[in-house]
PDB file of C-alpha atoms in Angstrom:
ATOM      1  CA  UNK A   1      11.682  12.266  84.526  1.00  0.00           C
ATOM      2  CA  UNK A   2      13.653  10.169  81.797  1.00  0.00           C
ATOM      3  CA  UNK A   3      17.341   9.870  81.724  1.00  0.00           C
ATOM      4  CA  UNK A   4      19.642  11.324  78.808  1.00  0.00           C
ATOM      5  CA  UNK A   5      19.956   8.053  77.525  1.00  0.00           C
ATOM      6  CA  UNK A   6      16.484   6.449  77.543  1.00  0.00           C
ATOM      7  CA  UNK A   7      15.290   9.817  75.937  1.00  0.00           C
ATOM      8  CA  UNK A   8      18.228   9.508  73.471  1.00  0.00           C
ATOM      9  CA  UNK A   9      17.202   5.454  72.630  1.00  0.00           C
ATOM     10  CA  UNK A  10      13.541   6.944  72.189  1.00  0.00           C
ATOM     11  CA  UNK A  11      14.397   9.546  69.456  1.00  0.00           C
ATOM     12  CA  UNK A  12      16.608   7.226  67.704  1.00  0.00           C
ATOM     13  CA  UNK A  13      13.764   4.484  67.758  1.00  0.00           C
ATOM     14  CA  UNK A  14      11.263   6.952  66.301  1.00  0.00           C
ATOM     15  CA  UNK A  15      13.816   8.850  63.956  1.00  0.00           C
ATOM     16  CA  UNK A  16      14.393   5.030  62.434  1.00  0.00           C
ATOM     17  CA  UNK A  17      10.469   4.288  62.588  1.00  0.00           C
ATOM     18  CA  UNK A  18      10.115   7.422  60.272  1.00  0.00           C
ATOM     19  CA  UNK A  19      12.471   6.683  57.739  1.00  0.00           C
ATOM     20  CA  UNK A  20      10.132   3.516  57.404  1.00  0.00           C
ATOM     21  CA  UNK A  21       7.483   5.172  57.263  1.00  0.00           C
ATOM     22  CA  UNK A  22       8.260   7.806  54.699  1.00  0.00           C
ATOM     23  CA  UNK A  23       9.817   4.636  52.480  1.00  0.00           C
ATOM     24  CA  UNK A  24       6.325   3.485  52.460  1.00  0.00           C
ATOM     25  CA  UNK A  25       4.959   5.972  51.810  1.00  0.00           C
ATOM     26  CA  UNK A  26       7.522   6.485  48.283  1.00  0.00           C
ATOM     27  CA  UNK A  27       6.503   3.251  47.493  1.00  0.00           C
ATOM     28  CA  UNK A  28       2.701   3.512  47.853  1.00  0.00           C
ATOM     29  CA  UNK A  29       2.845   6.757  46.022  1.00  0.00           C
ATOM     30  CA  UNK A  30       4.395   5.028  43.058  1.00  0.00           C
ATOM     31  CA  UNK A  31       2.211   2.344  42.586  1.00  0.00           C
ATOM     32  CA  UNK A  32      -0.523   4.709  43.151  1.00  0.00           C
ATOM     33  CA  UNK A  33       0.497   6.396  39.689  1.00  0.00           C
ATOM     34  CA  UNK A  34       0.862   2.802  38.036  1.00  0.00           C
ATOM     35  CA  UNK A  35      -2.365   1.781  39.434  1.00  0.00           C
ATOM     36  CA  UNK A  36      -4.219   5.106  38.202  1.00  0.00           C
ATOM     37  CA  UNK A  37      -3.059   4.640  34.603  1.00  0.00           C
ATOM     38  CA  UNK A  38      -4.593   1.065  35.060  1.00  0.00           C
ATOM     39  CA  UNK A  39      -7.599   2.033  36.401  1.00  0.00           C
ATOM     40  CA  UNK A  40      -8.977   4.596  33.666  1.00  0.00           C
ATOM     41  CA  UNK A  41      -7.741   2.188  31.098  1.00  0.00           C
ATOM     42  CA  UNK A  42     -10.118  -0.771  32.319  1.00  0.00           C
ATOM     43  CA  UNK A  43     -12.919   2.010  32.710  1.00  0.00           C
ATOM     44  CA  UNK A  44     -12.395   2.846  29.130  1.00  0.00           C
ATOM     45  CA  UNK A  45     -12.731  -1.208  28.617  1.00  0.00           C
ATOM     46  CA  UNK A  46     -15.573  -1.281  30.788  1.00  0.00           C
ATOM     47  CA  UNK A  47     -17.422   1.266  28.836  1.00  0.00           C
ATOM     48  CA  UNK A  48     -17.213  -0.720  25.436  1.00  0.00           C
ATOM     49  CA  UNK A  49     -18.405  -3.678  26.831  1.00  0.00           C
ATOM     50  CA  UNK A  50     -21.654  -1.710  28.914  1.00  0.00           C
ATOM     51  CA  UNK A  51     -22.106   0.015  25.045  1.00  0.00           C
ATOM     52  CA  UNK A  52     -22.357  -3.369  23.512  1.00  0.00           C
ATOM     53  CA  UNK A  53     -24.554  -4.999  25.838  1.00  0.00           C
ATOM     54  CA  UNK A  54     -26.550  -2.030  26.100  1.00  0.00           C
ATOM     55  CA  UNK A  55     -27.198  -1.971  21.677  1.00  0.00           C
ATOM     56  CA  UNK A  56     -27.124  -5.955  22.113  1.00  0.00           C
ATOM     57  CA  UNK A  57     -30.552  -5.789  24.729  1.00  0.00           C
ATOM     58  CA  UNK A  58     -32.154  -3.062  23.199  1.00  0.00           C
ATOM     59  CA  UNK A  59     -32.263  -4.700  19.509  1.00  0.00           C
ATOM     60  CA  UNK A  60     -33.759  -7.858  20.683  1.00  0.00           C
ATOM     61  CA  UNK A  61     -36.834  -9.291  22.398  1.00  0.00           C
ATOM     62  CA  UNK A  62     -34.688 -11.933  24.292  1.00  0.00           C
ATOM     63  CA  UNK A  63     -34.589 -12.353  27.931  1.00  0.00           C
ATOM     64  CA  UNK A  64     -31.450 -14.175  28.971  1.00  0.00           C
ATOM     65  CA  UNK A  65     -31.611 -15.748  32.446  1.00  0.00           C
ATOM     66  CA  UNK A  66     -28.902 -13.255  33.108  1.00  0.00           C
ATOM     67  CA  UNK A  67     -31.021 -10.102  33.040  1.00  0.00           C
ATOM     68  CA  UNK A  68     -34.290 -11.918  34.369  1.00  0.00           C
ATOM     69  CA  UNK A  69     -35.040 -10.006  37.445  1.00  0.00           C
ATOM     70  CA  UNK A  70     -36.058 -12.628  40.619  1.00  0.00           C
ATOM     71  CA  UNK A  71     -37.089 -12.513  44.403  1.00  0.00           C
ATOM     72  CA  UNK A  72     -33.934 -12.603  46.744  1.00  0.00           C
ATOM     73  CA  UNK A  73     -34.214 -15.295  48.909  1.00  0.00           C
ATOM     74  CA  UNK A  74     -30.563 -16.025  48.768  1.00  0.00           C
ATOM     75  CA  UNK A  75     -27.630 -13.943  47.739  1.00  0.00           C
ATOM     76  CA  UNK A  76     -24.090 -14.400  47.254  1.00  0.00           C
ATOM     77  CA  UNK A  77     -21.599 -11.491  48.218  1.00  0.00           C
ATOM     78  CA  UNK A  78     -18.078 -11.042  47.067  1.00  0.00           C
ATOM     79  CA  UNK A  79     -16.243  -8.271  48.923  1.00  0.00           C
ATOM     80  CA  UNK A  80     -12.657  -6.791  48.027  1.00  0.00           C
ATOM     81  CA  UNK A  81     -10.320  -6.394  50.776  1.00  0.00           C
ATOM     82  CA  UNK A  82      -6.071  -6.024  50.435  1.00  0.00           C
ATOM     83  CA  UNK A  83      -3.323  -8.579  51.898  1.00  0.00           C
ATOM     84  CA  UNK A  84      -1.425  -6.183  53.742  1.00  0.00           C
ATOM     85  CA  UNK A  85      -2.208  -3.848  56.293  1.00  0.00           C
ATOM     86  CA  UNK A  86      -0.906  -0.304  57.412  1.00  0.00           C
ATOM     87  CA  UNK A  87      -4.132   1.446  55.256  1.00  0.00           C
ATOM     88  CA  UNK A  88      -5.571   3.511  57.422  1.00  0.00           C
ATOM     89  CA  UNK A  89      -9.546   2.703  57.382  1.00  0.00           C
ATOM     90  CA  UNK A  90      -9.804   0.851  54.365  1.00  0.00           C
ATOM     91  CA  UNK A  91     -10.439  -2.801  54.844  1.00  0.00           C
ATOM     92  CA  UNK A  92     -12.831  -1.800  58.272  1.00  0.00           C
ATOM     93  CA  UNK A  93     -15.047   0.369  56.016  1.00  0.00           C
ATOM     94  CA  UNK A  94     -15.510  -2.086  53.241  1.00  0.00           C
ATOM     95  CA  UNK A  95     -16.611  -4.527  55.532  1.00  0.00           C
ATOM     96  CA  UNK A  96     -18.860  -2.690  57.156  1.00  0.00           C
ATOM     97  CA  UNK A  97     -20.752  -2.090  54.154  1.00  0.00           C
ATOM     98  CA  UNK A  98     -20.585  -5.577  53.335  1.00  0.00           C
ATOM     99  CA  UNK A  99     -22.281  -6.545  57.036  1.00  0.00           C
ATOM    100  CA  UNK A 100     -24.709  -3.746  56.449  1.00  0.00           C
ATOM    101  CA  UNK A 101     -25.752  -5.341  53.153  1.00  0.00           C
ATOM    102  CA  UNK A 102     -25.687  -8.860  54.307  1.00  0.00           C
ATOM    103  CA  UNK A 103     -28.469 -10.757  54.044  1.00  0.00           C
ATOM    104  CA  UNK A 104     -29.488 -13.766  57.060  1.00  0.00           C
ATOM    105  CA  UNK A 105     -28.501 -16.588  54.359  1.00  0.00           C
ATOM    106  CA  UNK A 106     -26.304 -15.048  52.584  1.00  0.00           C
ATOM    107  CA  UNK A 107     -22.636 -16.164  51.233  1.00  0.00           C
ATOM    108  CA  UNK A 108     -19.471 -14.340  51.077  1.00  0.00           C
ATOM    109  CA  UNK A 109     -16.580 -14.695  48.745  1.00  0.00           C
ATOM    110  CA  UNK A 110     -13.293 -13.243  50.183  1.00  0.00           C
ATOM    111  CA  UNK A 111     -10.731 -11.453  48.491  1.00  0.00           C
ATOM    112  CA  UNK A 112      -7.876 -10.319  50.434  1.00  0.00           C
ATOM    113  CA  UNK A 113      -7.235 -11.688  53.940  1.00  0.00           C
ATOM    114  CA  UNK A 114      -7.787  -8.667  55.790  1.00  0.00           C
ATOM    115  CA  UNK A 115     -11.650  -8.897  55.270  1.00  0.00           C
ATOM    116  CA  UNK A 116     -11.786 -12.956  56.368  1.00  0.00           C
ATOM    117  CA  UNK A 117      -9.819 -11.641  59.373  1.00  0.00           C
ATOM    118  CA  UNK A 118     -12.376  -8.798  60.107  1.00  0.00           C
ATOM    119  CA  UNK A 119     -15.379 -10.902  58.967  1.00  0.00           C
ATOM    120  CA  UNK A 120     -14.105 -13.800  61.212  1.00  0.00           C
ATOM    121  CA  UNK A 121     -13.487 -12.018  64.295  1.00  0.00           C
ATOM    122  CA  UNK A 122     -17.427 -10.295  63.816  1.00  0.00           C
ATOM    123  CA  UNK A 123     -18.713 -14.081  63.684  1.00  0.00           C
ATOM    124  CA  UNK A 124     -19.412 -15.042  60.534  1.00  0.00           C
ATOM    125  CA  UNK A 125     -16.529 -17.465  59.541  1.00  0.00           C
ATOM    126  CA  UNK A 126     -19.728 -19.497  58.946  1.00  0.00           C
ATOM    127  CA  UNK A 127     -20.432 -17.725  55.688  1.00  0.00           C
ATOM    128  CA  UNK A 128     -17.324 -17.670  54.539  1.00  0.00           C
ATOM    129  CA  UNK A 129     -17.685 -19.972  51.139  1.00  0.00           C
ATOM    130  CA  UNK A 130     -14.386 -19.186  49.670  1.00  0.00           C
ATOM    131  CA  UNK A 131     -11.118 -16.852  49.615  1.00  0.00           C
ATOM    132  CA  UNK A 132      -9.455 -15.266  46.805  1.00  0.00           C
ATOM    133  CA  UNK A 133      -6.000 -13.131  46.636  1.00  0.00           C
ATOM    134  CA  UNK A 134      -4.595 -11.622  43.860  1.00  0.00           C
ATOM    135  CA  UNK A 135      -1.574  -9.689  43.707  1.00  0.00           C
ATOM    136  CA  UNK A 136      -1.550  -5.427  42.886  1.00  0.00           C
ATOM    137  CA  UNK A 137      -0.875  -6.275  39.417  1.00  0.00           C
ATOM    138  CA  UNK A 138      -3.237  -6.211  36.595  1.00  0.00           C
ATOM    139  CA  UNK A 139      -5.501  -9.207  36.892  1.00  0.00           C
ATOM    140  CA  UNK A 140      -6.412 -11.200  33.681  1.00  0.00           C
ATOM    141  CA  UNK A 141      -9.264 -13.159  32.946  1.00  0.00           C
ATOM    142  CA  UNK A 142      -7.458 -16.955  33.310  1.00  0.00           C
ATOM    143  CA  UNK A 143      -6.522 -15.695  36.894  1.00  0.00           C
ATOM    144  CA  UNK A 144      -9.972 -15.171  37.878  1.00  0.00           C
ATOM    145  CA  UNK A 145     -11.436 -18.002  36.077  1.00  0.00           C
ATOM    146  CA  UNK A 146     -12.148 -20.233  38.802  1.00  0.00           C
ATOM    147  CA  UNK A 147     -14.105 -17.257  40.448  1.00  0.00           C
ATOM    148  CA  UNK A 148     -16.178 -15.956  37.976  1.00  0.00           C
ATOM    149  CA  UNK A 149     -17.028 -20.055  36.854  1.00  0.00           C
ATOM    150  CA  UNK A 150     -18.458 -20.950  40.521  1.00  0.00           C
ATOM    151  CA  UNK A 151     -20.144 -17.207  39.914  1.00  0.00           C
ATOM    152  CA  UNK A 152     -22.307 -17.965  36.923  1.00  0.00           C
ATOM    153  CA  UNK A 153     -22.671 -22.168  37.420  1.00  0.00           C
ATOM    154  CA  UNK A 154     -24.318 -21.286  40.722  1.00  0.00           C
ATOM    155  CA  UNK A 155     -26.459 -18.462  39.272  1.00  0.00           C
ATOM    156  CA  UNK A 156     -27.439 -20.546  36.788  1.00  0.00           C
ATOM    157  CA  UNK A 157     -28.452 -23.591  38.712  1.00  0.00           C
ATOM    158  CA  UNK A 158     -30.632 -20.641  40.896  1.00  0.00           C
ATOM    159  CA  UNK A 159     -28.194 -21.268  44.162  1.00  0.00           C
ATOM    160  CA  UNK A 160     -27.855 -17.328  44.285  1.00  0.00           C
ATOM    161  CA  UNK A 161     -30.550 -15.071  43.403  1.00  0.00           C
ATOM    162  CA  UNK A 162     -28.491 -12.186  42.742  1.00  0.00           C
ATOM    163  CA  UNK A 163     -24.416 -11.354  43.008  1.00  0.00           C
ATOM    164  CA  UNK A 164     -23.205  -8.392  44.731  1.00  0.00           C
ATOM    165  CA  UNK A 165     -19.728  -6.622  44.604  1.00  0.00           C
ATOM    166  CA  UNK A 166     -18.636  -5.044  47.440  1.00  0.00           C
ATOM    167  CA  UNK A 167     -15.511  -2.479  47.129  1.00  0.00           C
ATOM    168  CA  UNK A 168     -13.824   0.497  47.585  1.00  0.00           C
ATOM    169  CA  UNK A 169     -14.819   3.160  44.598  1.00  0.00           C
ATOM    170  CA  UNK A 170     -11.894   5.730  43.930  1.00  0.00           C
ATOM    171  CA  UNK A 171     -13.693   9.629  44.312  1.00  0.00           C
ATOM    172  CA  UNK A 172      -9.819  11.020  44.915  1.00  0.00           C
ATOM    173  CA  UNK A 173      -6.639  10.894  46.909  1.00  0.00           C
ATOM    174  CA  UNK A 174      -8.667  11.474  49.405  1.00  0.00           C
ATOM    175  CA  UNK A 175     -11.505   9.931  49.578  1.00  0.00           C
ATOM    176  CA  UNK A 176     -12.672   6.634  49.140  1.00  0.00           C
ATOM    177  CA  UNK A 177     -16.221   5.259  49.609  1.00  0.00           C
ATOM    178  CA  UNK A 178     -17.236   1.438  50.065  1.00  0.00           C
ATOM    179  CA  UNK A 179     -19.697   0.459  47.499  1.00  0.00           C
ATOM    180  CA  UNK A 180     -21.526  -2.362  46.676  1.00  0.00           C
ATOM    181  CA  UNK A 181     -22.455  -3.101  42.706  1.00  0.00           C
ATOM    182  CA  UNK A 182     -24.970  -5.634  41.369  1.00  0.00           C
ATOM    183  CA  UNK A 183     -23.350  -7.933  38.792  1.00  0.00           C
ATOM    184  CA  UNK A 184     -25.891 -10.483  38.446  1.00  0.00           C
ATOM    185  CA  UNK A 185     -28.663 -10.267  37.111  1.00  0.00           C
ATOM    186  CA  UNK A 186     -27.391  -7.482  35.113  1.00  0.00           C
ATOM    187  CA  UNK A 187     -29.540  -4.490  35.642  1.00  0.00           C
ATOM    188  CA  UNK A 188     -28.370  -1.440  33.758  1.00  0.00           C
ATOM    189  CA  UNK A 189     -30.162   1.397  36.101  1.00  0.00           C
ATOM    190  CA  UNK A 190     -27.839  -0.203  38.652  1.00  0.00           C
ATOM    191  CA  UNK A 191     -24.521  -0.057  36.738  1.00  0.00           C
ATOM    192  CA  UNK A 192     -23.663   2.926  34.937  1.00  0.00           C
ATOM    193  CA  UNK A 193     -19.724   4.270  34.083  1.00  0.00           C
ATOM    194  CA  UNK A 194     -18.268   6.886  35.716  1.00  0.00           C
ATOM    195  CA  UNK A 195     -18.246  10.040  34.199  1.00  0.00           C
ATOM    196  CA  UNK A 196     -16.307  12.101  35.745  1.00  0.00           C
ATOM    197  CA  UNK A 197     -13.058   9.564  35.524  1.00  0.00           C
ATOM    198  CA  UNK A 198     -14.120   8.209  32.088  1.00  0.00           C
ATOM    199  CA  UNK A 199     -14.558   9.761  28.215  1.00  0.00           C
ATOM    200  CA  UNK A 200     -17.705   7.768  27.707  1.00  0.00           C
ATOM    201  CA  UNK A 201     -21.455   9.126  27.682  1.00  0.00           C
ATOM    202  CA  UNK A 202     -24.605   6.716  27.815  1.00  0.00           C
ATOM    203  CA  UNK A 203     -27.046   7.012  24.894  1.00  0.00           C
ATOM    204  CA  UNK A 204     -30.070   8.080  25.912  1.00  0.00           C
ATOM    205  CA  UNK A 205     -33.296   5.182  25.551  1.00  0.00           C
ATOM    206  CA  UNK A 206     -35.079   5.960  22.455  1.00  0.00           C
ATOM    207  CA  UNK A 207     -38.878   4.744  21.616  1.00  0.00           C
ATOM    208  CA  UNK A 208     -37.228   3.394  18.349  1.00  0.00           C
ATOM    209  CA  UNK A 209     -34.606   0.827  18.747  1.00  0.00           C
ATOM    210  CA  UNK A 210     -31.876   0.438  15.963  1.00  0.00           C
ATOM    211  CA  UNK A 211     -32.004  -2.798  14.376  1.00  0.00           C
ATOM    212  CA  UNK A 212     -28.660  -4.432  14.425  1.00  0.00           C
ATOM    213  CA  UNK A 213     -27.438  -7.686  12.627  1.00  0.00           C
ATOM    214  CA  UNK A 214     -25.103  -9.831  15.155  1.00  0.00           C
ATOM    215  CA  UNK A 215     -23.802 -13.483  13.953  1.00  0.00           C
ATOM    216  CA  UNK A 216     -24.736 -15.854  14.695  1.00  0.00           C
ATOM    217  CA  UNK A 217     -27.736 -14.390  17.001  1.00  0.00           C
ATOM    218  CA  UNK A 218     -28.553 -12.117  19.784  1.00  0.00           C
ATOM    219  CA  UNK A 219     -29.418 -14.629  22.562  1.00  0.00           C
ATOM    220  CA  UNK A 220     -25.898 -16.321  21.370  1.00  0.00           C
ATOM    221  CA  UNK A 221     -23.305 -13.270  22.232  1.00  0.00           C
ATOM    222  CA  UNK A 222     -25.799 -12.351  25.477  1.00  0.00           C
ATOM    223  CA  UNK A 223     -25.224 -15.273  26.718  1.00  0.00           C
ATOM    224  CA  UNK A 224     -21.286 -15.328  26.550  1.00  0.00           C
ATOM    225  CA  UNK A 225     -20.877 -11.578  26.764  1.00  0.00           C
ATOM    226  CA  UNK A 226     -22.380 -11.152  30.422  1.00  0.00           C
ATOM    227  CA  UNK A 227     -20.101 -13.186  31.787  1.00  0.00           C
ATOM    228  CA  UNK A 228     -17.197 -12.000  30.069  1.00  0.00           C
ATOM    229  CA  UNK A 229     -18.360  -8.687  31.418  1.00  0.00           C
ATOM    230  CA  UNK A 230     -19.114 -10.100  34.806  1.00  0.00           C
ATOM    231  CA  UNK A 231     -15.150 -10.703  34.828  1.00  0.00           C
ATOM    232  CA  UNK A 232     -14.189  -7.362  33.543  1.00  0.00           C
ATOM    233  CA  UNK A 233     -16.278  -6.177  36.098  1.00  0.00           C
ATOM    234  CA  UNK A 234     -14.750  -7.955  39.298  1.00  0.00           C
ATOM    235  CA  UNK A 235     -11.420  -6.966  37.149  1.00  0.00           C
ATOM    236  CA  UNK A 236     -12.126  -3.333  36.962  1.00  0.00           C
ATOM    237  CA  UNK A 237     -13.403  -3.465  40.648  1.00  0.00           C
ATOM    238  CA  UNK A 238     -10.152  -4.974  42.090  1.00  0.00           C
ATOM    239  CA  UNK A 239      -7.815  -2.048  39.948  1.00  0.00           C
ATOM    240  CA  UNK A 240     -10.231   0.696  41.153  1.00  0.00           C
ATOM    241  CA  UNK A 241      -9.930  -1.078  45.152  1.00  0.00           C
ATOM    242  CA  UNK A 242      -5.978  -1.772  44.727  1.00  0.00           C
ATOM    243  CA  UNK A 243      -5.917   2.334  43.702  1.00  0.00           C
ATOM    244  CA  UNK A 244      -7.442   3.321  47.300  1.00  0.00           C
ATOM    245  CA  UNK A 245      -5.748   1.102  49.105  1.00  0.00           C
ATOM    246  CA  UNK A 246      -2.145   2.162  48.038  1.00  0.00           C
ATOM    247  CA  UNK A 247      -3.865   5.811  48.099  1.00  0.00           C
ATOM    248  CA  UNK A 248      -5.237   4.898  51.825  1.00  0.00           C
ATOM    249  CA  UNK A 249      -1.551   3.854  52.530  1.00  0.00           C
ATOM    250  CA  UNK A 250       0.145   6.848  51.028  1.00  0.00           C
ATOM    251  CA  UNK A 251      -1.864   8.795  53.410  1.00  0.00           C
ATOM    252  CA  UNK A 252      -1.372   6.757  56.268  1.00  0.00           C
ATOM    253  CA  UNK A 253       1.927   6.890  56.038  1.00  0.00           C
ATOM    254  CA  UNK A 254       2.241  10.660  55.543  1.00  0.00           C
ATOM    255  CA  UNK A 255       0.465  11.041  58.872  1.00  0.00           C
ATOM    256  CA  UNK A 256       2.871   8.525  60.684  1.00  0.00           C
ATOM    257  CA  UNK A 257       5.806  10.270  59.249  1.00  0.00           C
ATOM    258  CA  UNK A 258       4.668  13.866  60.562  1.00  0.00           C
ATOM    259  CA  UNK A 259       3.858  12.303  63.741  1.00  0.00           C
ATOM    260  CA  UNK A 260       7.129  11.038  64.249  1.00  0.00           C
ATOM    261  CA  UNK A 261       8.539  14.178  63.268  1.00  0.00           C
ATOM    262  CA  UNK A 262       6.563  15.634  65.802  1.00  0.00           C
ATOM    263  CA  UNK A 263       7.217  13.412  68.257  1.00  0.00           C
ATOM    264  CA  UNK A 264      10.881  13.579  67.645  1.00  0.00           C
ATOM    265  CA  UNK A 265      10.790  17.555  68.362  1.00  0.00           C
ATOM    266  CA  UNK A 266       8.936  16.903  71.556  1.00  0.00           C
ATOM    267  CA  UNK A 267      11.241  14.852  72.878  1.00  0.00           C
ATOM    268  CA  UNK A 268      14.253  16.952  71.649  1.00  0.00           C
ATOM    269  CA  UNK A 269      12.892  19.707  74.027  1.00  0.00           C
ATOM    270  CA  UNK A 270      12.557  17.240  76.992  1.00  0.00           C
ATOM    271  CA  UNK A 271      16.151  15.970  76.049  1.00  0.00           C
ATOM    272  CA  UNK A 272      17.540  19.582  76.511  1.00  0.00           C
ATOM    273  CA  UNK A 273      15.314  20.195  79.559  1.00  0.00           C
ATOM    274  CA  UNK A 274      16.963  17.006  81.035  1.00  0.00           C
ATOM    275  CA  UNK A 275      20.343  18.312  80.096  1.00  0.00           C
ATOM    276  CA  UNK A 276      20.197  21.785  81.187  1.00  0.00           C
ATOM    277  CA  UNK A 277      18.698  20.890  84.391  1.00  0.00           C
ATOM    278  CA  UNK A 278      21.408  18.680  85.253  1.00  0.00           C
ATOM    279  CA  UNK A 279      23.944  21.217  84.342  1.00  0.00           C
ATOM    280  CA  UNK A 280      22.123  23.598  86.185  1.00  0.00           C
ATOM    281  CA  UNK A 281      22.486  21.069  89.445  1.00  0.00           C
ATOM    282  CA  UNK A 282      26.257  20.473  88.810  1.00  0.00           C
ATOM    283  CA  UNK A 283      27.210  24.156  88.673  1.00  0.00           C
ATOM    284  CA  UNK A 284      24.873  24.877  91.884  1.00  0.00           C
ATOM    285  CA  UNK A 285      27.001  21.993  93.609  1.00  0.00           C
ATOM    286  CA  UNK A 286      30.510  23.455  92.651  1.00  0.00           C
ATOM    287  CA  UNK A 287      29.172  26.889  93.773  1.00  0.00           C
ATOM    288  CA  UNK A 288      28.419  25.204  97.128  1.00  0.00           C
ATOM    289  CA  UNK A 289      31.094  23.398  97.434  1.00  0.00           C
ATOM    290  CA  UNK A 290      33.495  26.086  97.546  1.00  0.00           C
TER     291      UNK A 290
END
């Protein structure tokens, strides 16, 4: 059995591993709430843009190289990972979509180095092509321009068949479920908002389109609105994967703070088992002493 004072080093090691823990935790829980009001504002965003392109394909007979379905023989996969660790299950899930989804020639992007680590380690360093890593704030356009250009140039020159997203998708504080989203070519049965987190509804196909006048032309604002939305997509993805991650951590740390709680009332008990059976042993040697 442990002496007084290794038992009394191990409570104060866990007692200062919880308050750790639970400062974690008040930090992941507020940028949770900062990352929330982020996230259903860049839905909202989202949901114009899908609306556009939606009235902008419907009122035309154009067929932009961006919507052109084609045969995957090769496909290029970003995935969204975070930086840090302590998440619970986050980054492993993710990627194990991703590797479920992954096709024998294949690409990856990286973003976060949690998934290069995981993805490394599982042997395919290989098909790494490139790593990203934004910070939790609210990414803009310029930051992800270099991404989004090698995106489209390479879907353009036919190097990638299609483009597929792989993140985390936000159902609650709970629960978080690794999806993977097609954002080139753009197929609208693929991609539709959510409705339960966003004010939006999708107009139903009717047999007689609405003629709309855009300037200068149709083919004109296809062509540079998909991959403006291509970018608000990968920008709406990272918010949404950002808000379960802190969420994943917030929970994480909750359970390591009431395990060290319950851990430090464990060894409490031993400490005054300890103690009481050494007192016990001193009084029996006085009484038999005299």
């Amino acid at each position: 059995m442990s002496s007084l004072n290794e038992i009394r080093k191990r409570i104060n090691a866990v007692n200062n591993t919880s308050k750790i823990t639970q400062a974690m935790k008040l930090v992941a829980t507020a940028k949770v709430a900062r990352q929330k009001a982020d996230y259903l504002k860049i839905s909202n965003y989202i949901s114009g843009l899908y609306d556009l392109l939606i009235q902008l394909t419907r009122s035309t007979t154009y067929s932009s190289i961006f919507i052109s379905k084609r045969d995957a023989n090769k496909n290029l996969h970003i995935v969204i990972s975070s930086t840090l660790g302590l998440c619970g299950s986050y980054n492993i899930n993710v990627c194990k979509h991703l590797i479920n989804n992954l096709g024998p020639n294949d690409d990856i992007i990286v973003i976060g180095n949690k998934a290069s680590s995981y993805l490394q380690s599982r042997g395919l360093k290989e098909r790494i092509i490139a790593k990203y890593q934004f910070n939790d704030k609210f990414a803009s356009h310029i930051e992800l321009l270099p991404l989004t250009s090698y995106i489209i140039d390479n879907f353009i020159s036919i190097k990638y068949d299609k483009v597929f997203l792989s993140y985390t998708k936000y159902m609650n504080s709970l629960n978080f479920v690794p999806t993977t989203l097609q954002l080139l070519p753009l197929d609208f049965k693929l991609f539709k908002p959510d409705e339960k987190n966003i004010n939006y509804e999708i107009n139903e196909l009717n047999d007689n389109k609405q003629i709309i006048d855009f300037i200068p032309n149709h083919h004109g604002i296809i062509e540079s609105l998909i991959p403006f939305f291509t970018s608000s997509m990968i920008i709406a993805s990272l918010t949404e994967s950002h808000l379960c991650e802190f969420s994943s951590r917030r929970n994480a740390m909750d359970s390591a703070t009431e395990n060290a709680k319950e851990l430090i009332e464990n060894l409490k008990l031993e400490y005054n088992q300890v103690r009481q059976e050494k007192i016990t042993q001193e009084i029996n040697e006085i009484v038999a002493g005299s």
